[in-house]
């Protein structure tokens, strides 16, 4: 860049760097008046426009302009244009190595592995650098692993990768990542002898000793080759050399049972006898290691338990008392550690005399705490006892004393955390969690809401003592949703300070069926905003993860690339992402005016979502579960409606709303392309996506329907019948694109038709009687003492059906001119009759909800709740005033949501009239 150009563009760069985009645009315009063909200035103007949320694109060829345009196109999500831009530039300057690299990286960003492999191969031939060769190898491997690659072609790609590796000037073991790539290709091609030769080489052994990734592939290859027993011998040697990697212990155990778990030439009885000898030898070895390690490491002690468990499974246990002895020994050594319960869970599924003896042993643990070690032993003992309780021992009458005992023990054990800073967890936290889960179990058995109040009070107190405990707060989120106190659930969720990828794995705790609690109909956008904030991670992923993959290629970290690609794919196609999107759409249509912009953009986005193959990244295991193994887990107990929305629920609601938006929209595919700013999402490899959209929208799978509640199922039937009834009239007023004659100038708008309009029919019975059914359901749940969230679901679904969907699908017929031209006056009259019934029902529901909110939010109501919670307040338990404060918070939150939904119903009726 010349000094003159540098002097002219410096103010533009500075304005962009400081965020003064308007100044940068003005400076660019000033320069462009003098130099209208200056591509660099055009690119800088494009960058400034993008950062001002405006759209511009260009495809120059010089380095400075390419760099600026790369930022522009990346910001717009137009990676395909970026590929074309760099390919054009590279063709003009084929000896420019940097341009070649950038062309390769541009293809990497969009996952175009075929083109990336071709570019890398071309660069290797031209510049003779081996790292370009391995770029080509990695690209071929990734193309072979791509789901859209035909299975018959994958072997060809792996053979190509193998041939390229063999052509390298330096052996692959010179680099751990190249060696990993080489081993992966040999494993996929089934060249196990070649892989074994490489791994037996001194250099190969050295690489595996220093690289866990290579060692993992080596372990897989040995087992595929049938060398499981040899792998067990090698693992034993590593353990003797003080390696305490748990994978080595598993390899040792796998080798011990190899003759029984894999096909061999041995007679079954001979194999069994040989395995029995191996078990005895392995047990002797592990006992020796356990004695050497003592309490410093628990790996050998845990391996002895796993050995005995497998021996029992194969009928080779020599001593019936061995497992109980090992359990007691492990508890004595590790019982004062937090990990003890999770470690022993797989091995304590006992019954009969063994269970009785094990329970008796656990009950001998002291309940008077003189140290944190004694406290931890008591907590682990109580968890293990509860894990094996039978359903007969889980009645509300038997659970109440347990909960009281756990709470008293918790209050006593708080003395160990009095001097801890606020950033530390209390050692006694799990006792509070245990007490709360006992109360939830009692609620599940009895249906009495007071048990949920007790659980909330205990956990609220525990969270005040242990502020960073996310497990306590997530448990509170679940309980407050059951109590229909969404503002308190949101408060606890925000206190966790969820960041980055946690928005994908944890947001389901708050946002699952969030439209149930949303007050967007009254203008309160709290939950809508939470949906948008939790979705920022997906935008970050689309922009950043591709750059991580590029960096991994630059530094030749081939072991990391598949993980980055998997991470990007799982986030791009996250189930939670699209569940949140559907909930946000449901909130949005009761808050905003139903105009063409909303309808068109939501239709485009929902159609993209409908084509995705979804990954479920939601973390349910993060919730602590100390319930009996014979009953439902704490997660299952605290799910709203005992169902978690999944792929089936998402598919049903996508079909429902795509159909509704299609009827309300004038869009066709050509217009959709013009509205797109970035690239289209990657096509799904699911063959069902190749079917016509209308056919896919009409399909109903039983596994999808099973995820719906009965009220959602009735709502689906109503929405389907409504769309089927109105579709002919929409198609007449606005013909679908395939029905339009191929003439120049033909529009897809409203125009007088030559054919007669379809005959107007009465609304289908499902539509006309739906609101009578929902009126009965509302009365049933209101008077039958059903949980408040069921009352809310009936009311919100009735509003969604009678206000949102009906308004959305009848908007086209509002203008009097359209009705007159198309002779649809009788249809409009049907709408009026339907709306009269809807308005009367929703007005009645609104009044009932407002009254429901006021029911408990009185002094008398709160006192009654506090009195019913005597199980948690009193001597050695919670203070009366604390429980009273919790009851006030909960009843206020319940009143807020019932009152808000009730008044919001009337507001939506008015807005969509």
PDB file of C-alpha atoms in Angstrom, residues 48-149:
ATOM      1  CA  UNK A  48     -18.697   0.042   8.144  1.00  0.00           C
ATOM      2  CA  UNK A  49     -22.154  -0.574   6.707  1.00  0.00           C
ATOM      3  CA  UNK A  50     -22.242  -4.122   8.070  1.00  0.00           C
ATOM      4  CA  UNK A  51     -21.275  -2.904  11.523  1.00  0.00           C
ATOM      5  CA  UNK A  52     -24.079  -0.371  11.193  1.00  0.00           C
ATOM      6  CA  UNK A  53     -26.466  -3.321  10.561  1.00  0.00           C
ATOM      7  CA  UNK A  54     -26.667  -2.570   6.831  1.00  0.00           C
ATOM      8  CA  UNK A  55     -25.951  -4.889   3.901  1.00  0.00           C
ATOM      9  CA  UNK A  56     -23.311  -4.643   1.178  1.00  0.00           C
ATOM     10  CA  UNK A  57     -21.044  -7.077  -0.653  1.00  0.00           C
ATOM     11  CA  UNK A  58     -18.178  -6.997  -3.179  1.00  0.00           C
ATOM     12  CA  UNK A  59     -15.523  -9.342  -4.602  1.00  0.00           C
ATOM     13  CA  UNK A  60     -12.156  -7.579  -5.087  1.00  0.00           C
ATOM     14  CA  UNK A  61      -8.749  -9.194  -5.608  1.00  0.00           C
ATOM     15  CA  UNK A  62      -5.974  -7.228  -3.822  1.00  0.00           C
ATOM     16  CA  UNK A  63      -4.828  -8.299  -0.337  1.00  0.00           C
ATOM     17  CA  UNK A  64      -6.005  -5.262   1.652  1.00  0.00           C
ATOM     18  CA  UNK A  65      -9.462  -5.270   0.080  1.00  0.00           C
ATOM     19  CA  UNK A  66      -9.792  -9.042   0.463  1.00  0.00           C
ATOM     20  CA  UNK A  67      -9.028  -8.755   4.178  1.00  0.00           C
ATOM     21  CA  UNK A  68     -11.670  -6.064   4.636  1.00  0.00           C
ATOM     22  CA  UNK A  69     -14.243  -7.940   2.571  1.00  0.00           C
ATOM     23  CA  UNK A  70     -13.579 -11.096   4.592  1.00  0.00           C
ATOM     24  CA  UNK A  71     -14.805  -9.255   7.707  1.00  0.00           C
ATOM     25  CA  UNK A  72     -17.812  -7.952   5.779  1.00  0.00           C
ATOM     26  CA  UNK A  73     -18.913 -11.331   4.450  1.00  0.00           C
ATOM     27  CA  UNK A  74     -18.200 -13.139   7.697  1.00  0.00           C
ATOM     28  CA  UNK A  75     -20.372 -10.619   9.552  1.00  0.00           C
ATOM     29  CA  UNK A  76     -23.173 -11.278   7.074  1.00  0.00           C
ATOM     30  CA  UNK A  77     -22.799 -15.054   7.338  1.00  0.00           C
ATOM     31  CA  UNK A  78     -22.092 -15.184   3.590  1.00  0.00           C
ATOM     32  CA  UNK A  79     -19.309 -17.761   3.714  1.00  0.00           C
ATOM     33  CA  UNK A  80     -20.155 -19.114   0.274  1.00  0.00           C
ATOM     34  CA  UNK A  81     -19.487 -15.677  -1.221  1.00  0.00           C
ATOM     35  CA  UNK A  82     -16.220 -15.582   0.705  1.00  0.00           C
ATOM     36  CA  UNK A  83     -15.182 -18.885  -0.882  1.00  0.00           C
ATOM     37  CA  UNK A  84     -16.003 -17.574  -4.370  1.00  0.00           C
ATOM     38  CA  UNK A  85     -14.133 -14.337  -3.669  1.00  0.00           C
ATOM     39  CA  UNK A  86     -10.931 -16.111  -2.619  1.00  0.00           C
ATOM     40  CA  UNK A  87     -11.162 -18.701  -5.381  1.00  0.00           C
ATOM     41  CA  UNK A  88     -11.386 -15.925  -7.973  1.00  0.00           C
ATOM     42  CA  UNK A  89      -8.421 -14.135  -6.408  1.00  0.00           C
ATOM     43  CA  UNK A  90      -6.354 -17.351  -6.213  1.00  0.00           C
ATOM     44  CA  UNK A  91      -7.015 -18.117  -9.877  1.00  0.00           C
ATOM     45  CA  UNK A  92      -5.613 -14.698 -10.804  1.00  0.00           C
ATOM     46  CA  UNK A  93      -2.547 -15.176  -8.559  1.00  0.00           C
ATOM     47  CA  UNK A  94      -1.838 -18.937  -8.456  1.00  0.00           C
ATOM     48  CA  UNK A  95       1.671 -18.414  -7.020  1.00  0.00           C
ATOM     49  CA  UNK A  96       0.386 -16.462  -4.018  1.00  0.00           C
ATOM     50  CA  UNK A  97       0.732 -18.927  -1.112  1.00  0.00           C
ATOM     51  CA  UNK A  98      -1.237 -16.736   1.314  1.00  0.00           C
ATOM     52  CA  UNK A  99      -4.176 -16.549  -1.094  1.00  0.00           C
ATOM     53  CA  UNK A 100      -4.084 -20.323  -1.450  1.00  0.00           C
ATOM     54  CA  UNK A 101      -4.208 -20.744   2.327  1.00  0.00           C
ATOM     55  CA  UNK A 102      -7.089 -18.294   2.649  1.00  0.00           C
ATOM     56  CA  UNK A 103      -8.987 -20.138  -0.105  1.00  0.00           C
ATOM     57  CA  UNK A 104      -8.471 -23.394   1.785  1.00  0.00           C
ATOM     58  CA  UNK A 105      -9.621 -21.792   5.057  1.00  0.00           C
ATOM     59  CA  UNK A 106     -12.689 -20.305   3.380  1.00  0.00           C
ATOM     60  CA  UNK A 107     -13.756 -23.814   2.340  1.00  0.00           C
ATOM     61  CA  UNK A 108     -12.979 -25.129   5.822  1.00  0.00           C
ATOM     62  CA  UNK A 109     -15.307 -22.534   7.366  1.00  0.00           C
ATOM     63  CA  UNK A 110     -18.294 -23.882   5.437  1.00  0.00           C
ATOM     64  CA  UNK A 111     -17.302 -27.540   5.699  1.00  0.00           C
ATOM     65  CA  UNK A 112     -16.706 -27.909   1.954  1.00  0.00           C
ATOM     66  CA  UNK A 113     -14.142 -30.672   2.431  1.00  0.00           C
ATOM     67  CA  UNK A 114     -14.016 -31.771  -1.199  1.00  0.00           C
ATOM     68  CA  UNK A 115     -12.958 -28.328  -2.407  1.00  0.00           C
ATOM     69  CA  UNK A 116     -10.640 -27.911   0.596  1.00  0.00           C
ATOM     70  CA  UNK A 117      -8.900 -31.189  -0.259  1.00  0.00           C
ATOM     71  CA  UNK A 118      -8.433 -30.119  -3.876  1.00  0.00           C
ATOM     72  CA  UNK A 119      -6.959 -26.746  -2.876  1.00  0.00           C
ATOM     73  CA  UNK A 120      -4.595 -28.380  -0.348  1.00  0.00           C
ATOM     74  CA  UNK A 121      -3.443 -30.931  -2.936  1.00  0.00           C
ATOM     75  CA  UNK A 122      -2.790 -28.148  -5.442  1.00  0.00           C
ATOM     76  CA  UNK A 123      -0.789 -26.193  -2.851  1.00  0.00           C
ATOM     77  CA  UNK A 124       1.297 -29.249  -1.925  1.00  0.00           C
ATOM     78  CA  UNK A 125       2.205 -29.855  -5.544  1.00  0.00           C
ATOM     79  CA  UNK A 126       3.137 -26.219  -6.022  1.00  0.00           C
ATOM     80  CA  UNK A 127       4.911 -25.387  -2.737  1.00  0.00           C
ATOM     81  CA  UNK A 128       6.154 -28.884  -1.740  1.00  0.00           C
ATOM     82  CA  UNK A 129       5.352 -28.414   1.967  1.00  0.00           C
ATOM     83  CA  UNK A 130       4.222 -31.524   3.884  1.00  0.00           C
ATOM     84  CA  UNK A 131       1.747 -29.673   6.055  1.00  0.00           C
ATOM     85  CA  UNK A 132      -0.325 -28.962   2.924  1.00  0.00           C
ATOM     86  CA  UNK A 133      -0.239 -32.701   2.236  1.00  0.00           C
ATOM     87  CA  UNK A 134      -1.691 -33.435   5.689  1.00  0.00           C
ATOM     88  CA  UNK A 135      -4.294 -30.698   5.176  1.00  0.00           C
ATOM     89  CA  UNK A 136      -5.352 -32.710   2.149  1.00  0.00           C
ATOM     90  CA  UNK A 137      -5.371 -35.951   4.174  1.00  0.00           C
ATOM     91  CA  UNK A 138      -7.460 -34.411   6.953  1.00  0.00           C
ATOM     92  CA  UNK A 139      -9.905 -32.958   4.416  1.00  0.00           C
ATOM     93  CA  UNK A 140     -10.328 -36.357   2.763  1.00  0.00           C
ATOM     94  CA  UNK A 141     -10.980 -37.990   6.161  1.00  0.00           C
ATOM     95  CA  UNK A 142     -13.535 -35.319   7.070  1.00  0.00           C
ATOM     96  CA  UNK A 143     -15.256 -35.700   3.710  1.00  0.00           C
ATOM     97  CA  UNK A 144     -15.443 -39.459   4.281  1.00  0.00           C
ATOM     98  CA  UNK A 145     -17.005 -38.890   7.717  1.00  0.00           C
ATOM     99  CA  UNK A 146     -19.508 -36.337   6.427  1.00  0.00           C
ATOM    100  CA  UNK A 147     -23.057 -37.795   6.657  1.00  0.00           C
ATOM    101  CA  UNK A 148     -23.911 -36.555   3.155  1.00  0.00           C
ATOM    102  CA  UNK A 149     -21.052 -38.562   1.585  1.00  0.00           C
TER     103      UNK A 149
END
